[in-house]
Amino acid sequence: MGRVFSGVQPTGNIHLGNYLGAIKQFVDLQDENDCIYCIVDLHAITVEQDPKELREHILDVAALYLAVGIDPKKSIVFVQSKVPQHAELGWLLTCYSYTGELSRMTQFKDKGKGRESVPTGLFMYPTLMAADILLYDTEIVPVGIDQKQHIEITRDLCNRINNKYGEVFVEPDGRFLKEGAKIMALDDPTKKMSKSAANELSKIGLLDDDAKIKKAIMKATTDSEGIVKYDMDNKPGISNLINIYTAFSDLSVEEIEKKYDGVGYGQFKKDLVEVLINGLKPIREKFHEIRNSDELISVLDDGAKRAEAIATEVLKRAYNKIGLGY
Ligand code: TYM
């Protein structure tokens, strides 16, 4: 039994990349582990947000967590800003981080590209994320591969502080899936599927309707060979679709290749549409059932209380070791 922590930003409709890279693992891990899943709203404000939409998106992600199968009886589900220790430990870790390492973060470089001045929150994003993780003595962090660098800096901060003060934090490890770790954009399989992409057909949201799912898959970029074969380097488009197919069916990559041997992309895509529509329908139905329920709020209230109880102890340990307070 290990302590698991992960988080998702409340920015819009959660897409297949978020689901297959991270959230599906959340569900798989909860039977054997002690899991804590967060909606990281403090991270969301590192870019501009509309207050009304932000509130809606927080509850959307919370409802999606439950809709995909996170069970609040097994896992803690809560909203980051409801547990003030995140911001407190975030500050503490900021004091032990260096501008050099923070400016090497690829996510920061991407988001700040071409701007003379960048919001400080965007720069400090990784120290707040490290706080999220270290605050719960986390051992396992299930995430997509795009978060690898953030996990590394979390480990560095953990070791830096432990080396200085003795055992303060538990050293966490990332958990990345082999096949879903990076789901690519449907219109351009050299880029990752991203919430911020302008082309709606580049991504499929868990709440998208059947017509949108069909359109995005049928228009997805492949290649001119017409051979359904997994080869991420040379055939990234079809390989990405095979990753999605295998995640939503009980067929392995090899079984899919065999099934479509000599059949071509048209039939493969039509079947994938069906597999996806069938896979996402129950999630959508469950989402609508709980999104506006009192149950959702009480799950979040209860989750925040339970999370805060753990966070308080860990933060106290850190303050004592460092000599803060009196
Ligand atoms: P966020 O909200 O951007 O994404 C949520 C999760 O989805 C994964 N992901 C993907 N996986 C595969 N293919 C993709 N195309 C894809 N796009 C996104 C992400 O890797 C992530 O696991 N920094 C985090 C949020 C965070 C966090 C944390 C995570 C804040 N504190 C503490 C873990 C632990 C983020 O921006 O995720």
Short mmCIF file of C-alpha atoms in Angstrom, two decimals, residues 4-325:
data_model
loop_
_atom_site.label_atom_id
_atom_site.label_comp_id
_atom_site.label_asym_id
_atom_site.label_seq_id
_atom_site.Cartn_x
_atom_site.Cartn_y
_atom_site.Cartn_z
CA VAL A 4 -0.50 8.14 -4.34
CA PHE A 5 -1.08 11.80 -5.22
CA SER A 6 -1.95 13.49 -8.50
CA GLY A 7 -3.76 16.53 -9.81
CA VAL A 8 -5.46 17.95 -12.87
CA GLN A 9 -5.95 21.61 -13.72
CA PRO A 10 -9.55 22.81 -13.98
CA THR A 11 -9.19 24.22 -17.46
CA GLY A 12 -11.98 23.16 -19.80
CA ASN A 13 -13.15 19.80 -21.00
CA ILE A 14 -10.74 17.02 -19.93
CA HIS A 15 -9.44 15.32 -23.07
CA LEU A 16 -8.34 11.81 -24.00
CA GLY A 17 -4.70 12.67 -23.25
CA ASN A 18 -5.53 13.65 -19.66
CA TYR A 19 -7.68 10.58 -19.28
CA LEU A 20 -5.39 7.97 -20.82
CA GLY A 21 -2.13 9.49 -19.55
CA ALA A 22 -3.23 10.14 -16.01
CA ILE A 23 -6.82 9.82 -14.80
CA LYS A 24 -7.33 6.23 -15.93
CA GLN A 25 -4.32 5.29 -13.78
CA PHE A 26 -5.93 7.10 -10.82
CA VAL A 27 -8.81 4.65 -10.97
CA ASP A 28 -6.58 1.60 -11.39
CA LEU A 29 -4.42 2.54 -8.41
CA GLN A 30 -7.15 3.15 -5.85
CA ASP A 31 -7.80 -0.48 -4.88
CA GLU A 32 -4.26 -1.21 -3.74
CA ASN A 33 -3.14 2.22 -2.54
CA ASP A 34 -3.95 5.16 -0.40
CA CYS A 35 -4.88 7.72 -3.08
CA ILE A 36 -5.34 11.47 -3.02
CA TYR A 37 -6.63 13.26 -6.13
CA CYS A 38 -6.69 17.00 -6.38
CA ILE A 39 -8.20 19.64 -8.63
CA VAL A 40 -5.34 22.12 -8.80
CA ASP A 41 -7.14 25.45 -9.10
CA LEU A 42 -4.19 27.45 -7.75
CA HIS A 43 -2.16 26.23 -10.70
CA ALA A 44 -4.91 27.26 -13.10
CA ILE A 45 -4.49 30.95 -12.23
CA THR A 46 -0.92 30.96 -13.54
CA VAL A 47 -2.67 31.82 -16.80
CA GLU A 48 -5.63 34.18 -17.19
CA GLN A 49 -8.99 32.77 -16.07
CA ASP A 50 -12.53 34.01 -16.13
CA PRO A 51 -13.79 33.71 -12.50
CA LYS A 52 -17.19 32.30 -13.44
CA GLU A 53 -15.74 29.75 -15.82
CA LEU A 54 -13.03 28.74 -13.38
CA ARG A 55 -15.66 27.90 -10.74
CA GLU A 56 -17.58 25.82 -13.27
CA HIS A 57 -14.47 24.01 -14.44
CA ILE A 58 -13.47 23.09 -10.88
CA LEU A 59 -16.78 21.29 -10.40
CA ASP A 60 -16.59 19.82 -13.92
CA VAL A 61 -13.27 18.14 -13.17
CA ALA A 62 -14.50 16.99 -9.76
CA ALA A 63 -17.57 15.41 -11.39
CA LEU A 64 -15.40 13.86 -14.10
CA TYR A 65 -13.14 12.30 -11.48
CA LEU A 66 -16.17 10.54 -10.01
CA ALA A 67 -17.68 9.78 -13.42
CA VAL A 68 -14.60 7.87 -14.60
CA GLY A 69 -14.68 5.74 -11.47
CA ILE A 70 -12.72 7.43 -8.70
CA ASP A 71 -14.49 6.24 -5.59
CA PRO A 72 -14.56 8.77 -2.73
CA LYS A 73 -14.87 5.91 -0.27
CA LYS A 74 -11.46 4.71 -1.36
CA SER A 75 -9.75 7.93 -2.44
CA ILE A 76 -9.58 11.49 -1.18
CA VAL A 77 -10.88 13.98 -3.77
CA PHE A 78 -10.50 17.69 -3.05
CA VAL A 79 -9.84 21.16 -4.42
CA GLN A 80 -6.33 22.55 -3.87
CA SER A 81 -7.29 26.07 -2.73
CA LYS A 82 -9.43 24.59 0.07
CA VAL A 83 -6.29 23.29 1.78
CA PRO A 84 -4.12 26.35 2.54
CA GLN A 85 -1.05 24.24 3.35
CA HIS A 86 -0.40 23.92 -0.40
CA ALA A 87 0.34 27.61 -0.72
CA GLU A 88 2.36 27.59 2.52
CA LEU A 89 4.60 24.71 1.52
CA GLY A 90 4.78 26.19 -1.98
CA TRP A 91 6.41 29.30 -0.52
CA LEU A 92 8.79 27.25 1.58
CA LEU A 93 9.94 25.22 -1.44
CA THR A 94 10.28 28.38 -3.52
CA CYS A 95 12.88 29.51 -0.99
CA TYR A 96 14.94 26.40 -1.66
CA SER A 97 14.67 26.57 -5.46
CA TYR A 98 16.90 28.43 -7.90
CA THR A 99 15.95 30.68 -10.78
CA GLY A 100 18.31 28.69 -13.02
CA GLU A 101 16.50 25.39 -12.58
CA LEU A 102 13.05 26.98 -12.79
CA SER A 103 13.92 28.75 -16.03
CA ARG A 104 15.01 25.44 -17.58
CA MET A 105 11.51 23.95 -17.25
CA THR A 106 10.21 23.27 -20.76
CA GLN A 107 6.61 24.05 -19.80
CA PHE A 108 7.69 27.47 -18.56
CA LYS A 109 9.78 28.07 -21.68
CA ASP A 110 6.88 27.07 -23.96
CA LYS A 111 4.31 29.23 -22.19
CA GLY A 112 6.67 32.18 -21.91
CA LYS A 113 7.95 31.99 -25.48
CA GLY A 114 8.15 35.32 -27.25
CA ARG A 115 7.15 37.34 -24.16
CA GLU A 116 9.49 39.86 -22.65
CA SER A 117 8.01 39.46 -19.19
CA VAL A 118 6.22 36.39 -17.85
CA PRO A 119 3.85 36.15 -14.84
CA THR A 120 5.80 35.04 -11.76
CA GLY A 121 3.20 32.37 -11.00
CA LEU A 122 4.07 30.62 -14.24
CA PHE A 123 7.71 30.67 -13.21
CA MET A 124 6.98 29.25 -9.75
CA TYR A 125 4.50 26.68 -11.00
CA PRO A 126 6.89 23.74 -10.28
CA THR A 127 7.49 24.66 -6.62
CA LEU A 128 3.74 24.69 -5.99
CA MET A 129 3.43 21.35 -7.76
CA ALA A 130 6.28 19.97 -5.65
CA ALA A 131 4.40 21.20 -2.57
CA ASP A 132 1.25 19.34 -3.68
CA ILE A 133 3.24 16.13 -3.84
CA LEU A 134 5.52 16.45 -0.81
CA LEU A 135 2.69 17.62 1.44
CA TYR A 136 1.24 14.10 1.59
CA ASP A 137 4.38 11.95 1.96
CA THR A 138 3.59 10.80 -1.57
CA GLU A 139 5.41 7.81 -2.99
CA ILE A 140 3.76 7.48 -6.42
CA VAL A 141 2.65 10.24 -8.79
CA PRO A 142 0.66 8.97 -11.80
CA VAL A 143 1.06 11.51 -14.62
CA GLY A 144 1.61 11.84 -18.36
CA ILE A 145 5.16 12.00 -19.62
CA ASP A 146 4.93 15.80 -20.12
CA GLN A 147 5.15 16.13 -16.32
CA LYS A 148 8.42 14.22 -16.02
CA GLN A 149 10.57 17.31 -15.57
CA HIS A 150 8.24 18.57 -12.82
CA ILE A 151 8.58 15.26 -10.99
CA GLU A 152 12.36 15.49 -11.28
CA ILE A 153 12.50 18.95 -9.74
CA THR A 154 10.19 17.74 -6.95
CA ARG A 155 12.65 14.97 -6.19
CA ASP A 156 15.55 17.44 -6.30
CA LEU A 157 13.84 19.81 -3.86
CA CYS A 158 12.97 16.90 -1.58
CA ASN A 159 16.57 15.65 -1.50
CA ARG A 160 18.01 19.13 -1.14
CA ILE A 161 15.94 19.78 1.99
CA ASN A 162 16.41 16.28 3.42
CA ASN A 163 20.18 16.55 2.99
CA LYS A 164 20.19 19.83 4.85
CA TYR A 165 17.78 19.09 7.69
CA GLY A 166 17.46 15.31 7.96
CA GLU A 167 14.35 13.35 6.90
CA VAL A 168 11.70 15.96 6.24
CA PHE A 169 9.96 14.67 3.11
CA VAL A 170 9.34 11.32 1.44
CA GLU A 171 10.93 11.03 -2.01
CA PRO A 172 8.25 10.50 -4.67
CA ASP A 173 8.46 8.74 -8.01
CA GLY A 174 6.52 9.41 -11.21
CA ARG A 175 4.39 6.65 -12.72
CA PHE A 176 4.09 6.83 -16.48
CA LEU A 177 2.14 4.43 -18.66
CA LYS A 178 3.83 2.85 -21.64
CA GLU A 179 1.10 3.42 -24.18
CA GLY A 180 -0.95 6.38 -22.94
CA ALA A 181 1.90 8.46 -21.51
CA LYS A 182 1.67 10.84 -24.42
CA ILE A 183 -1.46 11.01 -26.52
CA MET A 184 -0.80 13.10 -29.60
CA ALA A 185 -2.96 15.74 -31.30
CA LEU A 186 -5.31 14.16 -33.85
CA ASP A 187 -4.59 16.78 -36.51
CA ASP A 188 -0.82 16.74 -35.98
CA PRO A 189 0.64 13.62 -34.33
CA THR A 190 4.00 15.30 -33.77
CA LYS A 191 2.42 17.48 -31.06
CA LYS A 192 0.82 16.33 -27.81
CA MET A 193 -2.96 16.56 -27.44
CA SER A 194 -3.41 19.81 -25.56
CA LYS A 195 -6.27 21.66 -23.87
CA SER A 196 -5.05 24.94 -25.27
CA ALA A 197 -4.92 23.88 -28.95
CA ALA A 198 -7.07 26.12 -31.13
CA ASN A 199 -8.27 23.37 -33.48
CA GLU A 200 -11.16 21.59 -31.75
CA LEU A 201 -10.63 18.55 -33.97
CA SER A 202 -7.12 18.07 -32.55
CA LYS A 203 -8.61 16.66 -29.34
CA ILE A 204 -11.58 14.71 -28.04
CA GLY A 205 -13.04 15.75 -24.69
CA LEU A 206 -14.59 13.18 -22.38
CA LEU A 207 -17.84 15.14 -22.65
CA ASP A 208 -17.84 15.59 -26.43
CA ASP A 209 -20.92 14.37 -28.28
CA ASP A 210 -20.93 11.44 -30.71
CA ALA A 211 -20.87 13.65 -33.82
CA LYS A 212 -17.74 15.46 -32.64
CA ILE A 213 -16.01 12.17 -31.77
CA LYS A 214 -16.80 10.83 -35.22
CA LYS A 215 -15.62 13.93 -37.02
CA ALA A 216 -12.34 14.18 -35.10
CA ILE A 217 -11.42 10.51 -35.64
CA MET A 218 -12.44 10.37 -39.31
CA LYS A 219 -10.41 13.51 -39.99
CA ALA A 220 -7.41 12.42 -37.90
CA THR A 221 -4.10 12.65 -39.70
CA THR A 222 -2.54 9.29 -40.59
CA ASP A 223 -0.25 8.48 -43.53
CA SER A 224 -0.66 7.30 -47.10
CA GLU A 225 0.45 3.68 -46.54
CA GLY A 226 -2.86 2.32 -45.34
CA ILE A 227 -1.19 -0.28 -43.11
CA VAL A 228 -2.41 -0.50 -39.51
CA LYS A 229 0.91 -1.01 -37.78
CA TYR A 230 2.30 0.41 -34.52
CA ASP A 231 5.41 2.45 -35.26
CA MET A 232 5.48 5.69 -33.29
CA ASP A 233 8.58 7.03 -35.08
CA ASN A 234 7.54 6.49 -38.66
CA LYS A 235 3.75 6.23 -38.39
CA PRO A 236 2.84 8.49 -35.45
CA GLY A 237 -0.73 9.19 -36.59
CA ILE A 238 -1.98 5.63 -36.84
CA SER A 239 0.11 4.60 -33.80
CA ASN A 240 -1.59 7.30 -31.73
CA LEU A 241 -5.00 6.01 -32.83
CA ILE A 242 -3.93 2.44 -31.97
CA ASN A 243 -2.98 3.67 -28.47
CA ILE A 244 -6.45 5.14 -28.05
CA TYR A 245 -8.10 2.01 -29.45
CA THR A 246 -6.24 -0.36 -27.15
CA ALA A 247 -7.01 1.78 -24.08
CA PHE A 248 -10.75 1.67 -24.77
CA SER A 249 -11.01 -2.00 -25.77
CA ASP A 250 -9.68 -5.26 -24.46
CA LEU A 251 -7.54 -5.70 -27.58
CA SER A 252 -3.75 -5.43 -27.35
CA VAL A 253 -1.70 -3.53 -29.93
CA GLU A 254 -0.75 -6.82 -31.63
CA GLU A 255 -4.38 -7.97 -31.72
CA ILE A 256 -5.41 -4.69 -33.32
CA GLU A 257 -2.66 -4.96 -35.95
CA LYS A 258 -3.80 -8.49 -36.74
CA LYS A 259 -7.49 -7.57 -36.87
CA TYR A 260 -6.85 -4.81 -39.44
CA ASP A 261 -4.19 -6.59 -41.47
CA GLY A 262 -5.03 -5.83 -45.10
CA VAL A 263 -8.20 -3.93 -44.13
CA GLY A 264 -7.01 -0.30 -44.26
CA TYR A 265 -7.64 2.86 -42.28
CA GLY A 266 -11.29 3.48 -43.22
CA GLN A 267 -12.69 0.46 -41.40
CA PHE A 268 -10.20 0.89 -38.54
CA LYS A 269 -11.37 4.46 -37.97
CA LYS A 270 -15.06 3.53 -38.17
CA ASP A 271 -14.56 0.84 -35.53
CA LEU A 272 -12.52 3.18 -33.36
CA VAL A 273 -15.38 5.71 -33.46
CA GLU A 274 -17.73 3.03 -32.18
CA VAL A 275 -15.31 1.87 -29.49
CA LEU A 276 -14.89 5.46 -28.29
CA ILE A 277 -18.58 6.34 -28.36
CA ASN A 278 -19.37 3.23 -26.32
CA GLY A 279 -16.51 3.91 -23.93
CA LEU A 280 -17.33 7.56 -23.30
CA LYS A 281 -21.13 7.27 -23.07
CA PRO A 282 -21.26 5.90 -19.49
CA ILE A 283 -18.77 8.56 -18.36
CA ARG A 284 -20.92 11.32 -19.85
CA GLU A 285 -24.09 9.90 -18.30
CA LYS A 286 -22.57 9.58 -14.86
CA PHE A 287 -21.11 13.09 -15.18
CA HIS A 288 -24.53 14.63 -15.84
CA GLU A 289 -26.04 12.65 -12.99
CA ILE A 290 -23.63 14.03 -10.38
CA ARG A 291 -22.43 17.39 -11.72
CA ASN A 292 -25.10 19.43 -9.92
CA SER A 293 -25.70 17.12 -6.99
CA ASP A 294 -25.23 17.89 -3.30
CA GLU A 295 -23.24 14.68 -3.12
CA LEU A 296 -20.46 16.23 -5.20
CA ILE A 297 -20.08 19.13 -2.78
CA SER A 298 -20.06 16.88 0.25
CA VAL A 299 -17.40 14.63 -1.37
CA LEU A 300 -15.21 17.73 -1.90
CA ASP A 301 -15.84 19.11 1.60
CA ASP A 302 -15.03 15.79 3.19
CA GLY A 303 -11.97 15.35 0.94
CA ALA A 304 -10.59 18.77 1.91
CA LYS A 305 -10.96 17.93 5.60
CA ARG A 306 -9.17 14.61 5.24
CA ALA A 307 -6.43 16.11 3.05
CA GLU A 308 -5.88 18.98 5.48
CA ALA A 309 -5.42 16.60 8.40
CA ILE A 310 -2.49 14.93 6.60
CA ALA A 311 -1.08 18.17 5.22
CA THR A 312 -1.06 19.85 8.63
CA GLU A 313 1.15 17.14 10.11
CA VAL A 314 3.65 17.14 7.25
CA LEU A 315 3.89 20.92 7.19
CA LYS A 316 4.39 20.98 10.95
CA ARG A 317 7.25 18.49 10.54
CA ALA A 318 8.87 20.72 7.89
CA TYR A 319 8.46 23.91 9.98
CA ASN A 320 10.00 22.18 13.02
CA LYS A 321 12.99 20.86 11.13
CA ILE A 322 13.65 24.20 9.47
CA GLY A 323 13.18 26.17 12.68
CA LEU A 324 10.16 28.24 11.73
CA GLY A 325 7.78 29.55 14.37
#
